[in-house]
Short mmCIF file of N, CA and C in Angstrom, two decimals:
data_model
loop_
_atom_site.label_atom_id
_atom_site.label_comp_id
_atom_site.label_asym_id
_atom_site.label_seq_id
_atom_site.Cartn_x
_atom_site.Cartn_y
_atom_site.Cartn_z
N UNK T 112 42.34 162.49 23.15
CA UNK T 112 42.80 163.84 22.97
C UNK T 112 41.71 164.70 22.35
N UNK T 113 41.64 165.93 22.81
CA UNK T 113 40.64 166.87 22.32
C UNK T 113 41.06 167.45 20.98
N UNK T 114 40.07 167.72 20.14
CA UNK T 114 40.36 168.34 18.85
C UNK T 114 40.32 169.86 18.97
N UNK T 115 40.01 170.38 20.14
CA UNK T 115 39.96 171.82 20.35
C UNK T 115 41.39 172.38 20.35
N UNK T 116 41.57 173.61 19.84
CA UNK T 116 42.91 174.20 19.82
C UNK T 116 43.42 174.46 21.23
N UNK T 117 44.73 174.39 21.38
CA UNK T 117 45.35 174.58 22.69
C UNK T 117 45.29 176.03 23.15
N UNK T 118 45.26 176.95 22.22
CA UNK T 118 45.24 178.36 22.57
C UNK T 118 44.18 179.08 21.76
N UNK T 119 43.71 180.23 22.26
CA UNK T 119 42.76 181.01 21.47
C UNK T 119 43.31 181.40 20.11
N UNK T 120 44.58 181.72 20.05
CA UNK T 120 45.17 182.12 18.77
C UNK T 120 45.13 180.98 17.77
N UNK T 121 45.36 179.76 18.24
CA UNK T 121 45.32 178.60 17.34
C UNK T 121 43.91 178.39 16.81
N UNK T 122 42.92 178.57 17.66
CA UNK T 122 41.53 178.41 17.23
C UNK T 122 41.14 179.47 16.22
N UNK T 123 41.56 180.70 16.47
CA UNK T 123 41.26 181.79 15.55
C UNK T 123 41.96 181.56 14.22
N UNK T 124 43.20 181.12 14.26
CA UNK T 124 43.94 180.85 13.03
C UNK T 124 43.26 179.74 12.23
N UNK T 125 42.77 178.72 12.89
CA UNK T 125 42.09 177.62 12.20
C UNK T 125 40.79 178.11 11.55
N UNK T 126 40.05 178.95 12.26
CA UNK T 126 38.81 179.48 11.71
C UNK T 126 39.09 180.39 10.51
N UNK T 127 40.13 181.23 10.61
CA UNK T 127 40.49 182.10 9.50
C UNK T 127 40.94 181.28 8.29
N UNK T 128 41.69 180.22 8.53
CA UNK T 128 42.15 179.37 7.43
C UNK T 128 40.97 178.70 6.74
N UNK T 129 39.98 178.28 7.52
CA UNK T 129 38.80 177.65 6.94
C UNK T 129 38.03 178.63 6.07
N UNK T 130 37.90 179.86 6.55
CA UNK T 130 37.19 180.88 5.77
C UNK T 130 37.98 181.20 4.51
N UNK T 131 39.29 181.35 4.63
CA UNK T 131 40.14 181.66 3.47
C UNK T 131 40.11 180.54 2.43
N UNK T 132 39.97 179.32 2.89
CA UNK T 132 39.94 178.19 1.98
C UNK T 132 38.55 177.96 1.39
N UNK T 133 37.61 178.84 1.75
CA UNK T 133 36.26 178.71 1.22
C UNK T 133 35.41 177.71 1.96
N UNK T 134 35.83 177.33 3.17
CA UNK T 134 35.06 176.35 3.94
C UNK T 134 34.28 177.01 5.06
N UNK T 135 34.33 178.33 5.13
CA UNK T 135 33.63 179.01 6.21
C UNK T 135 32.57 179.95 5.70
N UNK T 136 31.87 180.56 6.61
CA UNK T 136 30.83 181.54 6.33
C UNK T 136 29.79 181.01 5.35
N UNK T 137 29.45 179.74 5.48
CA UNK T 137 28.35 179.19 4.71
C UNK T 137 28.72 178.61 3.36
N UNK T 138 30.00 178.45 3.06
CA UNK T 138 30.38 177.85 1.78
C UNK T 138 29.90 176.40 1.76
N UNK T 139 29.43 175.95 0.61
CA UNK T 139 28.89 174.59 0.50
C UNK T 139 30.03 173.62 0.22
N UNK T 140 30.49 172.95 1.26
CA UNK T 140 31.51 171.92 1.13
C UNK T 140 31.01 170.71 1.92
N UNK T 141 31.62 169.56 1.74
CA UNK T 141 31.18 168.40 2.52
C UNK T 141 31.25 168.65 4.02
N UNK T 142 32.26 169.41 4.47
CA UNK T 142 32.39 169.65 5.90
C UNK T 142 31.35 170.65 6.39
N UNK T 143 30.94 171.55 5.52
CA UNK T 143 29.99 172.59 5.89
C UNK T 143 28.89 172.61 4.84
N UNK T 144 27.74 172.09 5.19
CA UNK T 144 26.67 171.99 4.22
C UNK T 144 25.59 173.05 4.40
N UNK T 145 25.63 173.77 5.51
CA UNK T 145 24.57 174.75 5.76
C UNK T 145 25.16 176.14 5.93
N UNK T 146 24.42 177.16 5.50
CA UNK T 146 24.88 178.53 5.71
C UNK T 146 24.94 178.84 7.21
N UNK T 147 25.79 179.76 7.57
CA UNK T 147 25.89 180.19 8.96
C UNK T 147 26.78 179.32 9.81
N UNK T 148 27.68 178.58 9.21
CA UNK T 148 28.61 177.77 9.98
C UNK T 148 30.04 178.14 9.60
N UNK T 149 30.95 177.92 10.52
CA UNK T 149 32.37 178.17 10.30
C UNK T 149 33.12 176.93 10.75
N UNK T 150 33.95 176.42 9.86
CA UNK T 150 34.79 175.25 10.18
C UNK T 150 33.96 174.09 10.73
N UNK T 151 32.74 173.89 10.18
CA UNK T 151 31.91 172.78 10.60
C UNK T 151 31.19 172.98 11.91
N UNK T 152 31.20 174.20 12.43
CA UNK T 152 30.55 174.48 13.71
C UNK T 152 29.33 175.37 13.47
N UNK T 153 28.33 175.20 14.30
CA UNK T 153 27.15 176.05 14.20
C UNK T 153 27.47 177.44 14.75
N UNK T 154 26.57 178.37 14.52
CA UNK T 154 26.77 179.72 15.03
C UNK T 154 26.90 179.70 16.55
N UNK T 155 26.09 178.90 17.21
CA UNK T 155 26.17 178.79 18.67
C UNK T 155 27.52 178.25 19.13
N UNK T 156 28.02 177.25 18.41
CA UNK T 156 29.33 176.68 18.77
C UNK T 156 30.44 177.70 18.54
N UNK T 157 30.35 178.45 17.44
CA UNK T 157 31.37 179.47 17.15
C UNK T 157 31.32 180.56 18.22
N UNK T 158 30.12 180.96 18.61
CA UNK T 158 29.98 181.98 19.65
C UNK T 158 30.55 181.48 20.98
N UNK T 159 30.26 180.23 21.32
CA UNK T 159 30.81 179.67 22.55
C UNK T 159 32.34 179.62 22.49
N UNK T 160 32.88 179.26 21.33
CA UNK T 160 34.33 179.25 21.16
C UNK T 160 34.89 180.66 21.30
N UNK T 161 34.20 181.63 20.70
CA UNK T 161 34.61 183.03 20.81
C UNK T 161 34.62 183.47 22.28
N UNK T 162 33.58 183.13 23.01
CA UNK T 162 33.51 183.53 24.42
C UNK T 162 34.63 182.87 25.23
N UNK T 163 34.92 181.60 24.94
CA UNK T 163 36.02 180.92 25.62
C UNK T 163 37.35 181.61 25.32
N UNK T 164 37.55 181.96 24.04
CA UNK T 164 38.79 182.64 23.65
C UNK T 164 38.87 184.02 24.29
N UNK T 165 37.75 184.70 24.33
CA UNK T 165 37.71 186.03 24.93
C UNK T 165 38.06 185.96 26.42
N UNK T 166 37.48 185.00 27.11
CA UNK T 166 37.79 184.81 28.54
C UNK T 166 39.27 184.48 28.74
N UNK T 167 39.80 183.60 27.89
CA UNK T 167 41.22 183.23 28.00
C UNK T 167 42.10 184.45 27.75
N UNK T 168 41.73 185.27 26.77
CA UNK T 168 42.50 186.48 26.46
C UNK T 168 42.48 187.42 27.66
N UNK T 169 41.31 187.61 28.27
CA UNK T 169 41.21 188.49 29.44
C UNK T 169 42.08 187.99 30.60
N UNK T 170 42.07 186.66 30.80
CA UNK T 170 42.93 186.09 31.87
C UNK T 170 44.40 186.33 31.55
N UNK T 171 44.78 186.14 30.30
CA UNK T 171 46.18 186.37 29.90
C UNK T 171 46.57 187.83 30.10
N UNK T 172 45.69 188.75 29.69
CA UNK T 172 45.96 190.18 29.84
C UNK T 172 46.12 190.54 31.31
N UNK T 173 45.27 190.00 32.18
CA UNK T 173 45.37 190.26 33.60
C UNK T 173 46.70 189.75 34.14
N UNK T 174 47.11 188.59 33.68
CA UNK T 174 48.39 188.02 34.11
C UNK T 174 49.54 188.91 33.63
N UNK T 175 49.48 189.36 32.40
CA UNK T 175 50.54 190.22 31.85
C UNK T 175 50.60 191.52 32.62
N UNK T 176 49.45 192.12 32.91
CA UNK T 176 49.44 193.38 33.68
C UNK T 176 50.06 193.18 35.06
N UNK T 177 49.75 192.07 35.70
CA UNK T 177 50.31 191.77 37.02
C UNK T 177 51.83 191.63 36.94
N UNK T 178 52.31 190.89 35.93
CA UNK T 178 53.75 190.70 35.78
C UNK T 178 54.45 192.01 35.41
N UNK T 179 53.82 192.84 34.57
CA UNK T 179 54.42 194.12 34.22
C UNK T 179 54.54 195.03 35.44
N UNK T 180 53.52 195.02 36.30
CA UNK T 180 53.58 195.82 37.52
C UNK T 180 54.71 195.33 38.43
N UNK T 181 54.87 194.00 38.51
CA UNK T 181 55.94 193.43 39.32
C UNK T 181 57.31 193.83 38.77
N UNK T 182 57.46 193.79 37.45
CA UNK T 182 58.73 194.19 36.82
C UNK T 182 59.01 195.66 37.07
N UNK T 183 57.98 196.50 36.98
CA UNK T 183 58.15 197.93 37.25
C UNK T 183 58.60 198.16 38.70
N UNK T 184 58.01 197.39 39.62
CA UNK T 184 58.38 197.50 41.03
C UNK T 184 59.86 197.13 41.21
N UNK T 185 60.28 196.05 40.61
CA UNK T 185 61.68 195.62 40.70
C UNK T 185 62.60 196.67 40.09
N UNK T 186 62.22 197.19 38.92
CA UNK T 186 63.05 198.19 38.26
C UNK T 186 63.20 199.45 39.11
N UNK T 187 62.12 199.88 39.75
CA UNK T 187 62.23 201.08 40.58
C UNK T 187 63.07 200.81 41.82
N UNK T 188 62.98 199.61 42.40
CA UNK T 188 63.82 199.26 43.54
C UNK T 188 65.29 199.22 43.15
N UNK T 189 65.60 198.67 41.98
CA UNK T 189 66.98 198.62 41.49
C UNK T 189 67.49 200.02 41.24
N UNK T 190 66.66 200.88 40.64
CA UNK T 190 67.07 202.26 40.39
C UNK T 190 67.32 203.00 41.69
N UNK T 191 66.49 202.78 42.69
CA UNK T 191 66.66 203.44 43.99
C UNK T 191 67.95 202.97 44.65
N UNK T 192 68.23 201.69 44.57
CA UNK T 192 69.46 201.16 45.16
C UNK T 192 70.68 201.65 44.39
N UNK T 193 70.58 201.76 43.07
CA UNK T 193 71.69 202.21 42.27
C UNK T 193 71.97 203.70 42.55
N UNK T 194 70.93 204.46 42.81
CA UNK T 194 71.09 205.88 43.11
C UNK T 194 71.71 206.12 44.47
N UNK T 195 71.59 205.20 45.37
CA UNK T 195 72.14 205.37 46.72
C UNK T 195 73.57 204.89 46.83
N UNK T 196 74.12 204.36 45.78
CA UNK T 196 75.50 203.85 45.81
C UNK T 196 76.47 204.94 45.55
#
Protein backbone atom coordinates (compact mmCIF):
# COMPACT_ATOMS: atom_id res chain seq x y z
CA UNK A 1 0.00 0.00 0.00
CA UNK A 2 1.15 3.50 -0.84
CA UNK A 3 1.78 6.04 1.87
CA UNK A 4 0.63 8.83 -0.45
CA UNK A 5 -2.70 10.48 0.46
CA UNK A 6 -5.76 9.31 -1.44
CA UNK A 7 -6.86 12.84 -2.26
CA UNK A 8 -5.19 16.21 -2.71
CA UNK A 9 -7.08 17.53 0.30
CA UNK A 10 -5.71 14.74 2.48
CA UNK A 11 -2.17 15.50 1.37
CA UNK A 12 -2.61 19.20 2.01
CA UNK A 13 -4.12 18.52 5.43
CA UNK A 14 -1.17 16.28 6.33
CA UNK A 15 1.34 18.93 5.24
CA UNK A 16 -0.50 21.64 7.20
CA UNK A 17 -0.61 19.41 10.28
CA UNK A 18 3.13 18.79 10.02
CA UNK A 19 3.83 22.52 9.79
CA UNK A 20 1.46 23.28 12.68
CA UNK A 21 3.15 20.63 14.81
CA UNK A 22 6.52 22.23 14.14
CA UNK A 23 7.71 19.48 11.81
CA UNK A 24 7.58 21.51 8.64
CA UNK A 25 9.28 24.47 6.99
CA UNK A 26 12.71 23.43 8.20
CA UNK A 27 12.03 22.67 11.87
CA UNK A 28 14.77 20.46 13.31
CA UNK A 29 13.10 17.18 14.24
CA UNK A 30 14.20 13.60 13.70
CA UNK A 31 11.84 13.35 10.72
CA UNK A 32 13.08 16.61 9.23
CA UNK A 33 16.72 17.40 9.79
CA UNK A 34 17.34 19.93 7.03
CA UNK A 35 15.84 23.33 6.28
CA UNK A 36 13.57 23.55 3.27
CA UNK A 37 11.62 20.36 3.81
CA UNK A 38 7.99 19.73 4.68
CA UNK A 39 6.77 16.51 6.30
CA UNK A 40 10.09 14.80 5.53
CA UNK A 41 10.00 15.68 1.84
CA UNK A 42 12.47 17.76 -0.12
CA UNK A 43 11.41 20.95 -1.87
CA UNK A 44 11.35 19.05 -5.17
CA UNK A 45 9.14 16.34 -3.70
CA UNK A 46 6.77 18.92 -2.21
CA UNK A 47 6.59 20.74 -5.55
CA UNK A 48 5.87 17.48 -7.37
CA UNK A 49 3.14 16.72 -4.82
CA UNK A 50 1.74 20.22 -5.31
CA UNK A 51 1.68 19.76 -9.09
CA UNK A 52 -0.06 16.39 -8.73
CA UNK A 53 -2.65 17.94 -6.41
CA UNK A 54 -3.09 20.88 -8.74
CA UNK A 55 -3.67 18.58 -11.72
CA UNK A 56 -6.14 16.49 -9.71
CA UNK A 57 -7.99 19.66 -8.65
CA UNK A 58 -8.21 20.83 -12.27
CA UNK A 59 -9.60 17.45 -13.34
CA UNK A 60 -12.16 17.56 -10.52
CA UNK A 61 -13.20 21.11 -11.44
CA UNK A 62 -13.62 20.11 -15.10
CA UNK A 63 -15.77 17.18 -14.02
CA UNK A 64 -17.88 19.40 -11.76
CA UNK A 65 -18.38 21.97 -14.55
CA UNK A 66 -19.47 19.20 -16.92
CA UNK A 67 -21.94 17.80 -14.38
CA UNK A 68 -23.29 21.28 -13.55
CA UNK A 69 -23.89 21.96 -17.24
CA UNK A 70 -25.72 18.63 -17.53
CA UNK A 71 -27.88 19.46 -14.50
CA UNK A 72 -28.69 22.89 -15.97
CA UNK A 73 -29.70 21.22 -19.24
CA UNK A 74 -32.01 18.81 -17.39
CA UNK A 75 -33.49 21.63 -15.31
CA UNK A 76 -34.26 23.71 -18.39
CA UNK A 77 -35.86 20.70 -20.13
CA UNK A 78 -38.01 20.03 -17.05
CA UNK A 79 -39.01 23.70 -16.87
CA UNK A 80 -39.92 23.70 -20.58
CA UNK A 81 -42.03 20.57 -20.17
CA UNK A 82 -43.68 21.94 -17.04
CA UNK A 83 -44.54 25.17 -18.87
CA UNK A 84 -46.23 23.28 -21.69
CA UNK A 85 -48.57 21.38 -19.38
